[in-house]
Coordinates of C-alpha atoms in Angstrom, one line a residue:
M7 CA 0.0 0.0 0.0
K8 CA 2.8 2.4 0.9
G9 CA 4.7 1.9 -2.3
K10 CA 1.5 2.8 -4.5
K11 CA 0.9 5.9 -2.4
G12 CA 4.5 7.1 -2.9
K13 CA 4.2 6.5 -6.6
N14 CA 1.1 8.5 -6.9
E15 CA 2.7 11.4 -5.0
V16 CA 5.6 11.4 -7.5
I17 CA 3.2 11.4 -10.4
I18 CA 1.2 14.3 -8.9
G19 CA 4.4 16.3 -8.2
A20 CA 5.6 15.7 -11.8
I21 CA 2.2 16.9 -13.2
V22 CA 2.3 20.1 -11.0
I23 CA 5.9 20.9 -12.1
L24 CA 4.8 20.4 -15.8
V25 CA 1.8 22.6 -15.4
L26 CA 3.9 25.3 -13.8
A27 CA 6.4 25.2 -16.6
L28 CA 3.6 25.4 -19.2
V29 CA 2.1 28.4 -17.4
Y30 CA 5.5 30.2 -17.4
F31 CA 6.1 29.5 -21.1
G32 CA 2.5 30.5 -21.9
I33 CA 2.7 33.8 -20.1
S34 CA 6.1 34.6 -21.7
F35 CA 4.7 33.8 -25.1
L36 CA 1.7 36.1 -24.6
R37 CA 4.0 38.9 -23.4
G38 CA 5.9 38.6 -26.7
V39 CA 9.1 37.0 -25.4
N40 CA 10.5 34.2 -27.5
L41 CA 12.4 32.0 -25.0
F42 CA 13.9 29.8 -27.7
S43 CA 15.7 32.5 -29.8
S44 CA 18.7 34.5 -28.9
Q45 CA 17.9 37.9 -27.5
T46 CA 19.7 41.2 -27.5
R47 CA 19.2 43.8 -24.8
Y48 CA 19.6 47.6 -25.2
Y49 CA 18.9 50.5 -22.8
A50 CA 17.9 54.1 -23.2
V51 CA 17.5 56.9 -20.7
Y52 CA 14.6 59.3 -20.9
T53 CA 13.4 62.3 -18.8
D54 CA 9.8 61.4 -19.7
I55 CA 8.4 58.3 -21.3
G56 CA 4.9 59.7 -21.9
G57 CA 3.0 56.6 -20.8
L58 CA 5.2 53.9 -22.3
E59 CA 4.7 50.6 -20.5
V60 CA 6.4 47.3 -20.1
S61 CA 5.6 44.9 -23.0
S62 CA 5.2 47.9 -25.4
P63 CA 6.4 46.9 -28.9
V64 CA 9.8 47.8 -30.3
I65 CA 9.5 48.5 -34.1
I66 CA 12.1 48.6 -36.9
N67 CA 10.6 49.9 -40.2
G68 CA 7.1 48.9 -39.2
Y69 CA 8.1 45.4 -38.0
K70 CA 7.7 44.4 -34.4
I71 CA 11.2 43.1 -33.4
G72 CA 11.0 43.1 -29.6
I73 CA 9.4 44.5 -26.5
V74 CA 10.1 46.9 -23.6
K75 CA 11.2 44.5 -20.9
N76 CA 11.7 46.8 -17.9
I77 CA 11.3 50.5 -16.9
Q78 CA 12.9 51.8 -13.7
L79 CA 14.1 55.0 -12.2
E80 CA 17.8 55.7 -12.6
K81 CA 19.7 54.9 -9.4
S82 CA 21.5 58.3 -9.2
G83 CA 18.3 60.0 -8.1
S84 CA 18.1 62.2 -11.1
G85 CA 14.4 61.2 -11.8
R86 CA 15.3 60.0 -15.3
L87 CA 14.0 56.6 -16.4
V88 CA 16.0 53.7 -17.7
V89 CA 14.1 51.6 -20.3
E90 CA 15.3 48.1 -21.1
L91 CA 14.4 46.6 -24.6
V92 CA 14.7 43.0 -25.6
L93 CA 15.0 42.3 -29.3
N94 CA 14.1 38.7 -30.3
D95 CA 16.3 38.7 -33.4
A96 CA 20.0 38.9 -32.4
E97 CA 21.0 38.9 -36.1
V98 CA 19.9 42.6 -36.5
N99 CA 22.9 44.9 -36.6
I100 CA 22.0 48.3 -35.0
P101 CA 24.5 51.2 -35.6
S102 CA 25.8 52.6 -32.3
D103 CA 24.5 56.1 -33.1
S104 CA 20.9 54.9 -33.6
K105 CA 18.0 56.5 -31.7
L106 CA 15.3 54.8 -29.7
K107 CA 12.2 57.1 -30.3
I108 CA 9.1 56.8 -28.2
Y109 CA 6.0 57.6 -30.4
D110 CA 2.2 57.1 -30.4
S111 CA 1.5 53.7 -32.0
D112 CA -2.3 54.3 -32.1
L113 CA -5.0 56.9 -31.7
F114 CA -5.8 55.7 -28.2
G115 CA -2.5 56.8 -26.7
G116 CA -0.6 53.5 -26.9
K117 CA 3.1 54.0 -27.1
A118 CA 5.9 52.1 -28.9
I119 CA 9.6 52.5 -29.5
Q120 CA 10.9 52.9 -33.0
I121 CA 14.6 52.2 -33.7
V122 CA 15.8 54.9 -36.0
F123 CA 19.1 53.7 -37.6
G124 CA 22.1 56.0 -37.4
E125 CA 25.0 56.3 -39.9
S126 CA 27.8 54.7 -37.8
S127 CA 29.9 51.8 -39.1
T128 CA 30.2 50.4 -35.7
F129 CA 27.4 48.4 -34.3
A130 CA 25.8 48.4 -30.8
Q131 CA 26.5 45.4 -28.6
S132 CA 24.0 43.7 -26.3
G133 CA 23.8 45.7 -23.1
D134 CA 24.7 49.1 -24.7
T135 CA 22.8 52.3 -24.0
L136 CA 21.5 54.1 -27.0
L137 CA 20.2 57.6 -27.4
G138 CA 16.5 58.0 -26.3
Q139 CA 14.1 60.5 -27.9
M140 CA 10.5 61.4 -27.3
E141 CA 8.3 62.2 -30.3
L142 CA 5.3 64.5 -29.6
G143 CA 2.1 62.7 -29.8
L144 CA -1.1 63.8 -31.5
T145 CA -2.5 65.3 -28.3
E146 CA 0.7 67.2 -27.5
T147 CA 1.0 68.5 -31.1
L148 CA -2.6 69.8 -31.0
K149 CA -2.1 71.5 -27.7
K150 CA 1.0 73.3 -29.1
E151 CA -0.9 74.4 -32.2
I152 CA -3.8 75.7 -30.2
Q153 CA -1.4 77.6 -27.9
T154 CA 0.3 79.1 -30.9
I155 CA -3.1 80.1 -32.4
R156 CA -4.2 81.7 -29.1
R157 CA -1.0 83.7 -28.9
Q158 CA -1.4 84.9 -32.4
T159 CA -5.1 85.8 -32.1
S160 CA -4.7 87.6 -28.7
G161 CA -1.7 89.6 -30.0
N162 CA -3.7 90.9 -32.9
Q163 CA -6.4 92.5 -30.7

């Protein structure tokens, strides 16, 4: 009796471990992380990320090549934000003077990062920090235009 009970416990334990592994891989897959391909990590520092979130897409020429893996405050206490990107295709050579530009990816305020290639002949290595930029979104652009029009109309009166 005791041998059969011990065997059942081992089987149940193996099933629990298998289920946990499947849940982990499933969540990683849904977040856009390909665990079976080589990955490259890059960093950028921003003063404002405008609502960028973890798991936001990273785009090259309209093609999703990775995701935002992590966002944290810089440890120096400057208030700047360090954004970590993970690219799923390690074969992509990114010039070291490339820019990581945050932009509006849709009309609802969703953000993404676009990699704008530079002209350098040297390529960035995994773990390098690239120049971060923030593109004004539709809302910010409209606010600036309205403020300009207000100043022009109030100055004419």
